[in-house]
Amino acid sequence: MEKEPVTRASVVAATTAELAQRWGLSEHDSPEGREASLLLRQQDGRLELAGDSRRYGKPLQVDFVAGRAAHRRRFGGGRGQLIARACGLGKVATPSVIDATAGLGRDAFVLASLGARVLLIERVAAIAALLDDGLRRARQDVDTAEIAAAMTLMQGDACRDLEALIQASGAEPDVIHLDPMFPHRDKSALVKKEMRVFRELAGDDDDAAQLLEAALDMATYRVVVKRPRKAPPLAGPAPRHVLEGKTSRYDLYVHRAMQS
């Protein structure tokens, strides 16, 4: 049964324990027909999504304070990074960004660390709970509090309710960033297992073309779509510009020039 959309208030106002209780997952049917358990649980003061390590690898949690996020914040390359250029974070312009496929919030955190205000929209309730927990801890750390304060979380289906979610948040949709699911070509078993969790909870983002259409209707300046470097663009209009990196690229659908 489909869960009802959740507003910012119901996610952010809840405590971590309440989120774990509300969004706890029990048995989940895997695509292969085997039953695998995914559970939200408290571990060492943080929320994590865990299952059989042989199938899912390490438990998923969101950490904006240490690890990969901290390294990229310090050494990522500032506004010269591909995502910053794609989203129009120039020397002067600092647009408001809607990350409509937030996932674990990694791209949103990079953009917020570079000065953008970012609305994160995540339709999988359990992942939204992890994000909320990660933001809670980031707001308590001196090095990340200001960045986390620029990040707002909404849980809901952006493909279906993008306009309503943006209006409820009060965010300005200057730029809308999309990173829809795509079959992962990375040979790392860890990456494959992490993506397996997303696929079992969210599916394969078969509605990515509809999400692009919704984003194009809402974005003031541009829509930015992150894709594997050799993947085809999403169905729909052709991108106006393409920025390529070593393993990924950004397709840019530009409505008008960014204001300084």
PDB file of C-alpha atoms in Angstrom:
ATOM      1  CA  MET A   1       0.000   0.000   0.000  1.00  0.00           C
ATOM      2  CA  GLU A   2       1.374   3.439  -0.925  1.00  0.00           C
ATOM      3  CA  LYS A   3       2.272   5.650   2.022  1.00  0.00           C
ATOM      4  CA  GLU A   4       0.724   9.080   2.170  1.00  0.00           C
ATOM      5  CA  PRO A   5       2.993  12.032   1.307  1.00  0.00           C
ATOM      6  CA  VAL A   6       4.864  13.399   4.302  1.00  0.00           C
ATOM      7  CA  THR A   7       5.363  17.101   4.835  1.00  0.00           C
ATOM      8  CA  ARG A   8       8.474  18.798   6.133  1.00  0.00           C
ATOM      9  CA  ALA A   9       6.850  19.328   9.530  1.00  0.00           C
ATOM     10  CA  SER A  10       6.086  15.662  10.083  1.00  0.00           C
ATOM     11  CA  VAL A  11       9.618  14.608   9.190  1.00  0.00           C
ATOM     12  CA  VAL A  12      11.695  17.310  10.815  1.00  0.00           C
ATOM     13  CA  ALA A  13       9.628  17.632  13.987  1.00  0.00           C
ATOM     14  CA  ALA A  14       9.878  13.945  14.775  1.00  0.00           C
ATOM     15  CA  THR A  15      12.677  12.608  16.947  1.00  0.00           C
ATOM     16  CA  THR A  16      15.038   9.987  15.580  1.00  0.00           C
ATOM     17  CA  ALA A  17      13.365   7.325  17.739  1.00  0.00           C
ATOM     18  CA  GLU A  18       9.929   8.297  16.419  1.00  0.00           C
ATOM     19  CA  LEU A  19      11.189   8.078  12.857  1.00  0.00           C
ATOM     20  CA  ALA A  20      12.673   4.655  13.474  1.00  0.00           C
ATOM     21  CA  GLN A  21       9.373   3.465  14.929  1.00  0.00           C
ATOM     22  CA  ARG A  22       7.290   5.093  12.194  1.00  0.00           C
ATOM     23  CA  TRP A  23       9.354   3.966   9.224  1.00  0.00           C
ATOM     24  CA  GLY A  24      10.736   0.653  10.517  1.00  0.00           C
ATOM     25  CA  LEU A  25      10.845  -1.875   7.713  1.00  0.00           C
ATOM     26  CA  SER A  26      10.253  -5.551   8.222  1.00  0.00           C
ATOM     27  CA  GLU A  27      10.347  -8.296   5.618  1.00  0.00           C
ATOM     28  CA  HIS A  28      10.730  -7.078   2.069  1.00  0.00           C
ATOM     29  CA  ASP A  29      10.391  -9.253  -1.016  1.00  0.00           C
ATOM     30  CA  SER A  30      13.552  -9.126  -3.109  1.00  0.00           C
ATOM     31  CA  PRO A  31      13.449  -9.179  -6.929  1.00  0.00           C
ATOM     32  CA  GLU A  32      14.829 -12.740  -6.849  1.00  0.00           C
ATOM     33  CA  GLY A  33      11.872 -13.871  -4.762  1.00  0.00           C
ATOM     34  CA  ARG A  34      13.861 -14.341  -1.531  1.00  0.00           C
ATOM     35  CA  GLU A  35      12.850 -12.527   1.635  1.00  0.00           C
ATOM     36  CA  ALA A  36      15.408 -10.068   2.977  1.00  0.00           C
ATOM     37  CA  SER A  37      15.002  -7.933   6.080  1.00  0.00           C
ATOM     38  CA  LEU A  38      15.760  -4.202   6.039  1.00  0.00           C
ATOM     39  CA  LEU A  39      15.411  -2.490   9.380  1.00  0.00           C
ATOM     40  CA  LEU A  40      15.777   1.073  10.614  1.00  0.00           C
ATOM     41  CA  ARG A  41      17.582   0.974  13.936  1.00  0.00           C
ATOM     42  CA  GLN A  42      19.510   3.115  16.395  1.00  0.00           C
ATOM     43  CA  GLN A  43      23.239   2.434  16.565  1.00  0.00           C
ATOM     44  CA  ASP A  44      25.718   4.547  18.536  1.00  0.00           C
ATOM     45  CA  GLY A  45      23.449   7.582  18.557  1.00  0.00           C
ATOM     46  CA  ARG A  46      22.567   7.549  14.884  1.00  0.00           C
ATOM     47  CA  LEU A  47      19.921   6.015  12.671  1.00  0.00           C
ATOM     48  CA  GLU A  48      20.908   3.350  10.163  1.00  0.00           C
ATOM     49  CA  LEU A  49      19.225   1.076   7.650  1.00  0.00           C
ATOM     50  CA  ALA A  50      20.609  -2.425   7.991  1.00  0.00           C
ATOM     51  CA  GLY A  51      20.111  -5.861   6.529  1.00  0.00           C
ATOM     52  CA  ASP A  52      22.059  -9.019   5.759  1.00  0.00           C
ATOM     53  CA  SER A  53      25.619  -7.796   5.102  1.00  0.00           C
ATOM     54  CA  ARG A  54      26.164 -10.490   2.504  1.00  0.00           C
ATOM     55  CA  ARG A  55      23.398  -8.951   0.434  1.00  0.00           C
ATOM     56  CA  TYR A  56      23.422  -5.286   1.428  1.00  0.00           C
ATOM     57  CA  GLY A  57      26.933  -4.611   2.693  1.00  0.00           C
ATOM     58  CA  LYS A  58      27.442  -2.192   5.568  1.00  0.00           C
ATOM     59  CA  PRO A  59      24.397  -0.480   7.096  1.00  0.00           C
ATOM     60  CA  LEU A  60      23.366   2.741   5.373  1.00  0.00           C
ATOM     61  CA  GLN A  61      23.563   5.952   7.365  1.00  0.00           C
ATOM     62  CA  VAL A  62      23.967   9.624   6.517  1.00  0.00           C
ATOM     63  CA  ASP A  63      27.054  11.376   7.889  1.00  0.00           C
ATOM     64  CA  PHE A  64      27.704  14.956   6.790  1.00  0.00           C
ATOM     65  CA  VAL A  65      30.272  15.571   9.542  1.00  0.00           C
ATOM     66  CA  ALA A  66      33.015  13.016   8.875  1.00  0.00           C
ATOM     67  CA  GLY A  67      34.156  10.570   6.217  1.00  0.00           C
ATOM     68  CA  ARG A  68      33.527  11.192   2.539  1.00  0.00           C
ATOM     69  CA  ALA A  69      31.494  14.364   3.097  1.00  0.00           C
ATOM     70  CA  ALA A  70      34.198  15.978   5.250  1.00  0.00           C
ATOM     71  CA  HIS A  71      36.937  15.121   2.765  1.00  0.00           C
ATOM     72  CA  ARG A  72      35.007  16.575  -0.159  1.00  0.00           C
ATOM     73  CA  ARG A  73      34.111  19.679   1.832  1.00  0.00           C
ATOM     74  CA  ARG A  74      37.794  20.332   2.486  1.00  0.00           C
ATOM     75  CA  PHE A  75      39.428  19.140  -0.715  1.00  0.00           C
ATOM     76  CA  GLY A  76      36.650  18.827  -3.327  1.00  0.00           C
ATOM     77  CA  GLY A  77      37.661  21.768  -5.489  1.00  0.00           C
ATOM     78  CA  GLY A  78      35.164  24.449  -4.506  1.00  0.00           C
ATOM     79  CA  ARG A  79      33.066  26.037  -7.217  1.00  0.00           C
ATOM     80  CA  GLY A  80      35.267  24.512  -9.888  1.00  0.00           C
ATOM     81  CA  GLN A  81      33.587  21.151  -9.290  1.00  0.00           C
ATOM     82  CA  LEU A  82      31.491  19.823 -12.140  1.00  0.00           C
ATOM     83  CA  ILE A  83      28.268  19.857 -10.118  1.00  0.00           C
ATOM     84  CA  ALA A  84      28.830  23.478  -9.077  1.00  0.00           C
ATOM     85  CA  ARG A  85      29.410  24.564 -12.671  1.00  0.00           C
ATOM     86  CA  ALA A  86      26.385  22.575 -13.861  1.00  0.00           C
ATOM     87  CA  CYS A  87      24.125  24.196 -11.263  1.00  0.00           C
ATOM     88  CA  GLY A  88      25.370  27.693 -12.069  1.00  0.00           C
ATOM     89  CA  LEU A  89      27.361  28.400  -8.915  1.00  0.00           C
ATOM     90  CA  GLY A  90      29.666  30.939 -10.502  1.00  0.00           C
ATOM     91  CA  LYS A  91      31.893  33.470  -8.821  1.00  0.00           C
ATOM     92  CA  VAL A  92      28.867  35.682  -8.136  1.00  0.00           C
ATOM     93  CA  ALA A  93      25.663  33.711  -8.661  1.00  0.00           C
ATOM     94  CA  THR A  94      24.428  31.466  -5.842  1.00  0.00           C
ATOM     95  CA  PRO A  95      21.084  30.038  -6.916  1.00  0.00           C
ATOM     96  CA  SER A  96      18.570  28.198  -4.793  1.00  0.00           C
ATOM     97  CA  VAL A  97      18.669  24.521  -5.781  1.00  0.00           C
ATOM     98  CA  ILE A  98      15.970  21.858  -5.575  1.00  0.00           C
ATOM     99  CA  ASP A  99      17.527  18.392  -5.325  1.00  0.00           C
ATOM    100  CA  ALA A 100      14.465  16.395  -6.335  1.00  0.00           C
ATOM    101  CA  THR A 101      16.171  12.980  -6.041  1.00  0.00           C
ATOM    102  CA  ALA A 102      18.067  13.558  -2.802  1.00  0.00           C
ATOM    103  CA  GLY A 103      19.164   9.990  -2.027  1.00  0.00           C
ATOM    104  CA  LEU A 104      21.767  10.125   0.752  1.00  0.00           C
ATOM    105  CA  GLY A 105      22.185  13.878   0.281  1.00  0.00           C
ATOM    106  CA  ARG A 106      25.779  13.864  -0.973  1.00  0.00           C
ATOM    107  CA  ASP A 107      25.247  16.226  -3.900  1.00  0.00           C
ATOM    108  CA  ALA A 108      22.975  18.479  -1.861  1.00  0.00           C
ATOM    109  CA  PHE A 109      25.615  18.796   0.862  1.00  0.00           C
ATOM    110  CA  VAL A 110      28.271  19.777  -1.678  1.00  0.00           C
ATOM    111  CA  LEU A 111      26.011  22.486  -3.100  1.00  0.00           C
ATOM    112  CA  ALA A 112      25.094  23.782   0.357  1.00  0.00           C
ATOM    113  CA  SER A 113      28.767  23.815   1.372  1.00  0.00           C
ATOM    114  CA  LEU A 114      29.398  26.113  -1.611  1.00  0.00           C
ATOM    115  CA  GLY A 115      26.763  28.593  -0.471  1.00  0.00           C
ATOM    116  CA  ALA A 116      23.555  27.435  -2.139  1.00  0.00           C
ATOM    117  CA  ARG A 117      20.291  26.991  -0.287  1.00  0.00           C
ATOM    118  CA  VAL A 118      19.114  23.468  -1.091  1.00  0.00           C
ATOM    119  CA  LEU A 119      15.739  21.782  -0.793  1.00  0.00           C
ATOM    120  CA  LEU A 120      16.133  17.999  -0.598  1.00  0.00           C
ATOM    121  CA  ILE A 121      13.163  15.931  -1.783  1.00  0.00           C
ATOM    122  CA  GLU A 122      13.250  12.180  -1.139  1.00  0.00           C
ATOM    123  CA  ARG A 123      10.319   9.897  -1.831  1.00  0.00           C
ATOM    124  CA  VAL A 124      11.528   6.809   0.064  1.00  0.00           C
ATOM    125  CA  ALA A 125      10.459   7.334   3.661  1.00  0.00           C
ATOM    126  CA  ALA A 126      13.262   5.263   5.191  1.00  0.00           C
ATOM    127  CA  ILE A 127      15.918   7.219   3.269  1.00  0.00           C
ATOM    128  CA  ALA A 128      14.254  10.492   4.289  1.00  0.00           C
ATOM    129  CA  ALA A 129      14.537   9.331   7.908  1.00  0.00           C
ATOM    130  CA  LEU A 130      18.293   8.737   7.435  1.00  0.00           C
ATOM    131  CA  LEU A 131      18.651  12.195   5.893  1.00  0.00           C
ATOM    132  CA  ASP A 132      16.777  13.804   8.745  1.00  0.00           C
ATOM    133  CA  ASP A 133      19.034  12.080  11.257  1.00  0.00           C
ATOM    134  CA  GLY A 134      22.178  13.125   9.353  1.00  0.00           C
ATOM    135  CA  LEU A 135      21.013  16.735   9.206  1.00  0.00           C
ATOM    136  CA  ARG A 136      20.214  16.697  12.920  1.00  0.00           C
ATOM    137  CA  ARG A 137      23.771  15.669  13.766  1.00  0.00           C
ATOM    138  CA  ALA A 138      25.287  18.072  11.234  1.00  0.00           C
ATOM    139  CA  ARG A 139      23.427  20.981  12.831  1.00  0.00           C
ATOM    140  CA  GLN A 140      25.080  20.109  16.144  1.00  0.00           C
ATOM    141  CA  ASP A 141      28.650  20.181  14.781  1.00  0.00           C
ATOM    142  CA  VAL A 142      30.523  23.471  14.595  1.00  0.00           C
ATOM    143  CA  ASP A 143      32.054  22.675  11.199  1.00  0.00           C
ATOM    144  CA  THR A 144      28.805  21.756   9.475  1.00  0.00           C
ATOM    145  CA  ALA A 145      26.058  23.628  11.347  1.00  0.00           C
ATOM    146  CA  GLU A 146      25.936  26.532   8.890  1.00  0.00           C
ATOM    147  CA  ILE A 147      25.866  24.200   5.897  1.00  0.00           C
ATOM    148  CA  ALA A 148      23.114  22.033   7.374  1.00  0.00           C
ATOM    149  CA  ALA A 149      21.087  25.160   8.162  1.00  0.00           C
ATOM    150  CA  ALA A 150      20.978  25.845   4.408  1.00  0.00           C
ATOM    151  CA  MET A 151      19.461  22.401   3.723  1.00  0.00           C
ATOM    152  CA  THR A 152      15.711  21.757   4.012  1.00  0.00           C
ATOM    153  CA  LEU A 153      14.251  18.250   3.812  1.00  0.00           C
ATOM    154  CA  MET A 154      10.856  17.292   2.375  1.00  0.00           C
ATOM    155  CA  GLN A 155       9.656  13.711   2.004  1.00  0.00           C
ATOM    156  CA  GLY A 156       7.350  13.076  -0.917  1.00  0.00           C
ATOM    157  CA  ASP A 157       7.079  12.056  -4.550  1.00  0.00           C
ATOM    158  CA  ALA A 158       8.659  14.795  -6.667  1.00  0.00           C
ATOM    159  CA  CYS A 159       7.365  13.259  -9.876  1.00  0.00           C
ATOM    160  CA  ARG A 160       3.784  13.545  -8.651  1.00  0.00           C
ATOM    161  CA  ASP A 161       3.908  16.484  -6.228  1.00  0.00           C
ATOM    162  CA  LEU A 162       6.905  18.623  -7.163  1.00  0.00           C
ATOM    163  CA  GLU A 163       5.013  21.911  -7.285  1.00  0.00           C
ATOM    164  CA  ALA A 164       3.242  21.277  -3.972  1.00  0.00           C
ATOM    165  CA  LEU A 165       6.461  20.224  -2.234  1.00  0.00           C
ATOM    166  CA  ILE A 166       8.310  23.319  -3.422  1.00  0.00           C
ATOM    167  CA  GLN A 167       5.469  25.597  -2.391  1.00  0.00           C
ATOM    168  CA  ALA A 168       5.208  23.962   1.041  1.00  0.00           C
ATOM    169  CA  SER A 169       8.936  24.448   1.616  1.00  0.00           C
ATOM    170  CA  GLY A 170       9.004  28.086   0.541  1.00  0.00           C
ATOM    171  CA  ALA A 171      12.064  27.409  -1.638  1.00  0.00           C
ATOM    172  CA  GLU A 172      12.793  29.193  -4.902  1.00  0.00           C
ATOM    173  CA  PRO A 173      13.208  26.720  -7.801  1.00  0.00           C
ATOM    174  CA  ASP A 174      16.070  28.561  -9.517  1.00  0.00           C
ATOM    175  CA  VAL A 175      17.774  25.268 -10.433  1.00  0.00           C
ATOM    176  CA  ILE A 176      16.375  21.745 -10.177  1.00  0.00           C
ATOM    177  CA  HIS A 177      18.900  18.924  -9.887  1.00  0.00           C
ATOM    178  CA  LEU A 178      17.961  15.348 -10.816  1.00  0.00           C
ATOM    179  CA  ASP A 179      19.995  12.175 -10.373  1.00  0.00           C
ATOM    180  CA  PRO A 180      17.620   9.352 -11.339  1.00  0.00           C
ATOM    181  CA  MET A 181      18.527   5.706 -10.834  1.00  0.00           C
ATOM    182  CA  PHE A 182      20.539   4.055 -13.574  1.00  0.00           C
ATOM    183  CA  PRO A 183      22.046   0.538 -13.767  1.00  0.00           C
ATOM    184  CA  HIS A 184      25.388   0.922 -11.956  1.00  0.00           C
ATOM    185  CA  ARG A 185      28.475  -0.127 -13.909  1.00  0.00           C
ATOM    186  CA  ASP A 186      30.913   0.227 -11.005  1.00  0.00           C
ATOM    187  CA  LYS A 187      32.647  -3.064 -10.190  1.00  0.00           C
ATOM    188  CA  SER A 188      32.800  -2.345  -6.467  1.00  0.00           C
ATOM    189  CA  ALA A 189      30.719  -4.843  -4.496  1.00  0.00           C
ATOM    190  CA  LEU A 190      30.044  -2.182  -1.857  1.00  0.00           C
ATOM    191  CA  VAL A 191      28.553   0.214  -4.375  1.00  0.00           C
ATOM    192  CA  LYS A 192      26.441  -2.544  -5.866  1.00  0.00           C
ATOM    193  CA  LYS A 193      25.104  -3.500  -2.453  1.00  0.00           C
ATOM    194  CA  GLU A 194      24.326   0.111  -1.528  1.00  0.00           C
ATOM    195  CA  MET A 195      22.457   0.568  -4.790  1.00  0.00           C
ATOM    196  CA  ARG A 196      20.627  -2.708  -4.194  1.00  0.00           C
ATOM    197  CA  VAL A 197      19.055  -1.186  -1.083  1.00  0.00           C
ATOM    198  CA  PHE A 198      17.813   1.791  -3.125  1.00  0.00           C
ATOM    199  CA  ARG A 199      16.463  -0.420  -5.889  1.00  0.00           C
ATOM    200  CA  GLU A 200      14.536  -2.638  -3.513  1.00  0.00           C
ATOM    201  CA  LEU A 201      13.021   0.368  -1.747  1.00  0.00           C
ATOM    202  CA  ALA A 202      12.484   2.709  -4.697  1.00  0.00           C
ATOM    203  CA  GLY A 203      12.591   0.642  -7.876  1.00  0.00           C
ATOM    204  CA  ASP A 204      14.396   1.770 -11.017  1.00  0.00           C
ATOM    205  CA  ASP A 205      13.016   5.309 -11.398  1.00  0.00           C
ATOM    206  CA  ASP A 206      10.955   4.303 -14.421  1.00  0.00           C
ATOM    207  CA  ASP A 207       9.218   7.682 -14.179  1.00  0.00           C
ATOM    208  CA  ALA A 208      12.437   9.696 -14.680  1.00  0.00           C
ATOM    209  CA  ALA A 209      11.176  11.186 -17.948  1.00  0.00           C
ATOM    210  CA  GLN A 210       8.005  12.394 -16.218  1.00  0.00           C
ATOM    211  CA  LEU A 211      10.107  13.873 -13.410  1.00  0.00           C
ATOM    212  CA  LEU A 212      12.181  15.759 -15.980  1.00  0.00           C
ATOM    213  CA  GLU A 213       8.982  17.128 -17.494  1.00  0.00           C
ATOM    214  CA  ALA A 214       7.749  18.269 -14.087  1.00  0.00           C
ATOM    215  CA  ALA A 215      11.116  19.858 -13.317  1.00  0.00           C
ATOM    216  CA  LEU A 216      11.170  21.716 -16.629  1.00  0.00           C
ATOM    217  CA  ASP A 217       7.755  23.184 -15.802  1.00  0.00           C
ATOM    218  CA  MET A 218       8.956  24.412 -12.396  1.00  0.00           C
ATOM    219  CA  ALA A 219      12.591  25.508 -12.809  1.00  0.00           C
ATOM    220  CA  THR A 220      13.224  29.230 -13.222  1.00  0.00           C
ATOM    221  CA  TYR A 221      16.640  29.033 -14.882  1.00  0.00           C
ATOM    222  CA  ARG A 222      17.679  25.440 -15.559  1.00  0.00           C
ATOM    223  CA  VAL A 223      17.268  21.746 -14.888  1.00  0.00           C
ATOM    224  CA  VAL A 224      20.440  19.729 -14.357  1.00  0.00           C
ATOM    225  CA  VAL A 225      20.392  15.946 -14.843  1.00  0.00           C
ATOM    226  CA  LYS A 226      23.286  13.824 -13.610  1.00  0.00           C
ATOM    227  CA  ARG A 227      23.953  10.763 -15.764  1.00  0.00           C
ATOM    228  CA  PRO A 228      26.633   8.105 -16.180  1.00  0.00           C
ATOM    229  CA  ARG A 229      29.006   9.455 -18.834  1.00  0.00           C
ATOM    230  CA  LYS A 230      27.977   7.011 -21.573  1.00  0.00           C
ATOM    231  CA  ALA A 231      24.283   6.746 -20.683  1.00  0.00           C
ATOM    232  CA  PRO A 232      21.639   8.124 -23.050  1.00  0.00           C
ATOM    233  CA  PRO A 233      19.854  11.328 -22.013  1.00  0.00           C
ATOM    234  CA  LEU A 234      16.420  11.034 -20.475  1.00  0.00           C
ATOM    235  CA  ALA A 235      13.513  10.777 -22.880  1.00  0.00           C
ATOM    236  CA  GLY A 236      12.181  14.192 -23.790  1.00  0.00           C
ATOM    237  CA  PRO A 237      13.747  17.374 -25.121  1.00  0.00           C
ATOM    238  CA  ALA A 238      17.457  17.350 -25.880  1.00  0.00           C
ATOM    239  CA  PRO A 239      19.734  19.108 -23.358  1.00  0.00           C
ATOM    240  CA  ARG A 240      21.071  22.525 -24.375  1.00  0.00           C
ATOM    241  CA  HIS A 241      24.544  21.854 -22.945  1.00  0.00           C
ATOM    242  CA  VAL A 242      26.508  18.884 -21.618  1.00  0.00           C
ATOM    243  CA  LEU A 243      29.337  18.917 -19.070  1.00  0.00           C
ATOM    244  CA  GLU A 244      31.371  15.696 -18.994  1.00  0.00           C
ATOM    245  CA  GLY A 245      33.578  14.286 -16.250  1.00  0.00           C
ATOM    246  CA  LYS A 246      35.546  11.044 -16.073  1.00  0.00           C
ATOM    247  CA  THR A 247      32.646   8.819 -15.044  1.00  0.00           C
ATOM    248  CA  SER A 248      29.556  11.023 -15.128  1.00  0.00           C
ATOM    249  CA  ARG A 249      28.134  13.986 -16.981  1.00  0.00           C
ATOM    250  CA  TYR A 250      25.545  16.713 -16.485  1.00  0.00           C
ATOM    251  CA  ASP A 251      22.846  17.383 -19.064  1.00  0.00           C
ATOM    252  CA  LEU A 252      21.723  21.005 -18.837  1.00  0.00           C
ATOM    253  CA  TYR A 253      18.238  22.131 -19.869  1.00  0.00           C
ATOM    254  CA  VAL A 254      18.495  25.910 -19.825  1.00  0.00           C
ATOM    255  CA  HIS A 255      15.489  28.234 -19.806  1.00  0.00           C
ATOM    256  CA  ARG A 256      17.363  31.516 -19.402  1.00  0.00           C
ATOM    257  CA  ALA A 257      20.686  32.927 -18.280  1.00  0.00           C
ATOM    258  CA  MET A 258      21.445  32.857 -14.554  1.00  0.00           C
ATOM    259  CA  GLN A 259      21.068  36.158 -12.711  1.00  0.00           C
ATOM    260  CA  SER A 260      24.180  37.409 -10.891  1.00  0.00           C
TER     261      SER A 260
END
